[in-house]
Amino acid sequence: MSAVVVVRTGAANLASVAAALRRAGREARISASADDIAHGERLVLPGVGAFGEVAGRLDALGLRAALVERIASGRPTLAICLGLQLLAEASDESPGARGLGVIEATVTALPEGVRRPQLGWNRVAAGPGCRLLTDGTAYFANSFKLDAVPDGWRGATADHGGPFVAALERGAVLACQFHPELSGAWGQAIVERWLEVA
Amino acid sequence: MLLPRVIPCLDVRDGRVVKGVRFQGLRDAGDPVELAAAYAGQGADELVVLDVSATPEGRGHALEVVAAVRAVLPLPLTVGGGVREPDDAEALLAAGADKVAVNTAAVARPGLLDDLARRFGRQCTILALDAARSGDGWEVVVRSGRDRTGRDAIGWAAEAVDRGAGEILLTSWDRDGTGAGYDLELLAAMRRAVAVPIIASGGAARPLHMAQALAAGADAVLAATIFHDDRMSVSRLKAELAALGVEVRR
């Protein structure tokens, strides 16, 4: 089995993602090469940091087209945390910055009056038709969120001052606002199901 | 709804877990990887590793410990101790930390918090604050309690959050290691001052202490001694918290 390509998006917790893959019996190859992103059998798009900064880095590395193409064509891809938000067109975190635009939506801030960042465990409810996602308790580390499951995707939701998108799936493409690699046995099982899905 | 976190803390020196009262009289408490795996299996919500090594050689061991703990831990890992520059934080993140805590170095140079938040994000930037009662309030103590700064702990936390701290790991210097319970007034005062999550630390000996801290405004409760001594497993602690009416991840 080939190594899972993990996109070097900058200062993300790549070691945690790599460790989760290794516990599932797979090696991680951390890469910022457009060729790996286009042709890797399985790819993880992790993300920690600011929307505009990471989107800008993807452009600077010439990775945008390869990422959009593989997600649009349904090749196995796991986007985590900011990785999910990058699928949107834009984010209130970084006005003017351009996301991958795979999802027609703008990322918004968690509401005033709740703990921000959301750093901790929250209940997740999987919507109808999910194959990779199940109900459970997930570890989140975010201040921004996607508001609604877009057309054509299955999704799971959670609540932090109102409902938000906890995760999305479409075929072999899985995007988690939470960190499956840090969400205990439940999160590890999600990673393992994604590694099996064709 | 966010669930409260139960966080075992490993104080690591030269690659081994140690424990002591008020950071003095350290004695061996086990292997960090074995303890991390055990706590994860018992239902811990997060793990904190604090490197209390006094020497550069010990610091080198700390990176190895973080990498070895990361390999077995499917939970968030916060690491602190000896972080003076963003590059120190980057080394810990590369070894497997998810969040980095800074204490003394941030008091000496508050701009470190801005630097860390800009480079790694607020969710990665944790202020560890040791507070000692002083007059009607609390003052910041640093260098493992050897130095009192005269600085107001609540005001410092508010400034740190403005600069980029995404969480406060708040240790009561007066209660640490005593088993007398967390300083609930300190927690309540901090809760009024900041909107970021607060991890209560220092003084826990019983599930009731943790329930009290959560009621006072903490988002997470940290303890070391009660877990290392096998006096209480994380799973039993969570069962007792649930019996006290606290909703926990089981």
mmCIF file of C-alpha atoms in Angstrom, chain A residues 11-16 19 23 48-50 53 114-123 137-143 159-160 180-185 188, chain B residues 1-3 5 45-46 70-76 93-99 118-123 126 166-167 191 195-197 217 219 247-249:
data_model
loop_
_atom_site.group_PDB
_atom_site.id
_atom_site.type_symbol
_atom_site.label_atom_id
_atom_site.label_comp_id
_atom_site.label_asym_id
_atom_site.label_seq_id
_atom_site.Cartn_x
_atom_site.Cartn_y
_atom_site.Cartn_z
ATOM 1 C CA ALA A 11 2.457 24.864 10.989
ATOM 2 C CA ALA A 12 -0.250 22.220 11.300
ATOM 3 C CA ASN A 13 -0.106 19.379 13.813
ATOM 4 C CA LEU A 14 1.163 17.038 11.130
ATOM 5 C CA ALA A 15 2.713 14.665 13.664
ATOM 6 C CA SER A 16 -0.704 13.943 15.181
ATOM 7 C CA ALA A 19 0.544 9.108 14.220
ATOM 8 C CA ARG A 23 -1.836 3.440 14.272
ATOM 9 C CA VAL A 48 -4.112 24.816 11.540
ATOM 10 C CA GLY A 49 -3.759 28.564 11.323
ATOM 11 C CA ALA A 50 -5.545 31.356 9.529
ATOM 12 C CA GLU A 53 -2.510 32.542 5.234
ATOM 13 C CA VAL A 114 -19.772 31.162 23.597
ATOM 14 C CA ARG A 115 -16.284 30.058 24.506
ATOM 15 C CA ARG A 116 -13.903 31.001 21.683
ATOM 16 C CA PRO A 117 -11.891 29.271 20.477
ATOM 17 C CA GLN A 118 -14.032 26.171 20.829
ATOM 18 C CA LEU A 119 -11.365 23.970 22.420
ATOM 19 C CA GLY A 120 -12.846 20.731 23.614
ATOM 20 C CA TRP A 121 -15.209 17.827 23.148
ATOM 21 C CA ASN A 122 -18.634 18.282 21.623
ATOM 22 C CA ARG A 123 -21.438 15.913 20.623
ATOM 23 C CA THR A 137 -18.090 12.923 20.702
ATOM 24 C CA ALA A 138 -15.374 14.826 18.867
ATOM 25 C CA TYR A 139 -12.485 17.114 19.776
ATOM 26 C CA PHE A 140 -12.738 20.570 18.191
ATOM 27 C CA ALA A 141 -10.245 23.454 18.057
ATOM 28 C CA ASN A 142 -11.838 26.232 16.020
ATOM 29 C CA SER A 143 -13.148 29.793 16.111
ATOM 30 C CA ASP A 159 -23.919 22.840 18.445
ATOM 31 C CA HIS A 160 -21.872 25.673 19.936
ATOM 32 C CA PRO A 180 -10.518 12.780 14.081
ATOM 33 C CA GLU A 181 -6.853 12.116 14.887
ATOM 34 C CA LEU A 182 -7.435 13.529 18.395
ATOM 35 C CA SER A 183 -10.958 12.202 18.996
ATOM 36 C CA GLY A 184 -10.103 8.956 20.776
ATOM 37 C CA ALA A 185 -11.235 5.545 19.550
ATOM 38 C CA GLN A 188 -9.591 6.667 14.956
ATOM 39 C CA MET B 1 -22.531 21.859 24.239
ATOM 40 C CA LEU B 2 -18.870 21.581 25.140
ATOM 41 C CA LEU B 3 -18.157 18.834 27.636
ATOM 42 C CA ARG B 5 -12.304 17.932 30.045
ATOM 43 C CA ASP B 45 -9.928 13.897 27.410
ATOM 44 C CA GLU B 46 -6.488 15.436 26.879
ATOM 45 C CA ARG B 70 2.241 11.071 20.453
ATOM 46 C CA ALA B 71 2.633 7.651 18.876
ATOM 47 C CA VAL B 72 0.246 6.052 21.385
ATOM 48 C CA LEU B 73 -2.082 8.964 22.167
ATOM 49 C CA PRO B 74 -5.277 9.585 20.105
ATOM 50 C CA LEU B 75 -6.030 12.686 22.172
ATOM 51 C CA PRO B 76 -4.991 16.340 22.234
ATOM 52 C CA LEU B 93 4.695 20.705 17.455
ATOM 53 C CA ALA B 94 6.886 18.769 15.022
ATOM 54 C CA ALA B 95 7.467 16.149 17.717
ATOM 55 C CA GLY B 96 3.717 15.718 18.190
ATOM 56 C CA ALA B 97 2.277 18.424 20.435
ATOM 57 C CA ASP B 98 -1.049 19.993 19.421
ATOM 58 C CA LYS B 99 -0.832 22.958 21.782
ATOM 59 C CA ARG B 118 0.436 34.606 14.491
ATOM 60 C CA ARG B 119 2.532 31.623 13.511
ATOM 61 C CA PHE B 120 0.561 28.698 14.952
ATOM 62 C CA GLY B 121 -2.908 30.080 15.752
ATOM 63 C CA ARG B 122 -4.639 31.006 18.999
ATOM 64 C CA GLN B 123 -5.925 27.463 19.493
ATOM 65 C CA ILE B 126 -1.702 28.374 25.784
ATOM 66 C CA GLY B 166 -6.363 30.841 23.244
ATOM 67 C CA GLU B 167 -6.534 29.107 26.607
ATOM 68 C CA ARG B 191 -13.891 33.429 34.395
ATOM 69 C CA ALA B 195 -13.736 34.408 27.320
ATOM 70 C CA VAL B 196 -11.209 31.712 26.397
ATOM 71 C CA PRO B 197 -11.237 28.251 27.986
ATOM 72 C CA GLY B 217 -16.185 28.506 35.610
ATOM 73 C CA ASP B 219 -13.735 24.321 31.259
ATOM 74 C CA GLU B 247 -22.015 15.530 32.041
ATOM 75 C CA VAL B 248 -18.733 14.002 30.880
ATOM 76 C CA ARG B 249 -17.492 12.120 27.823
#
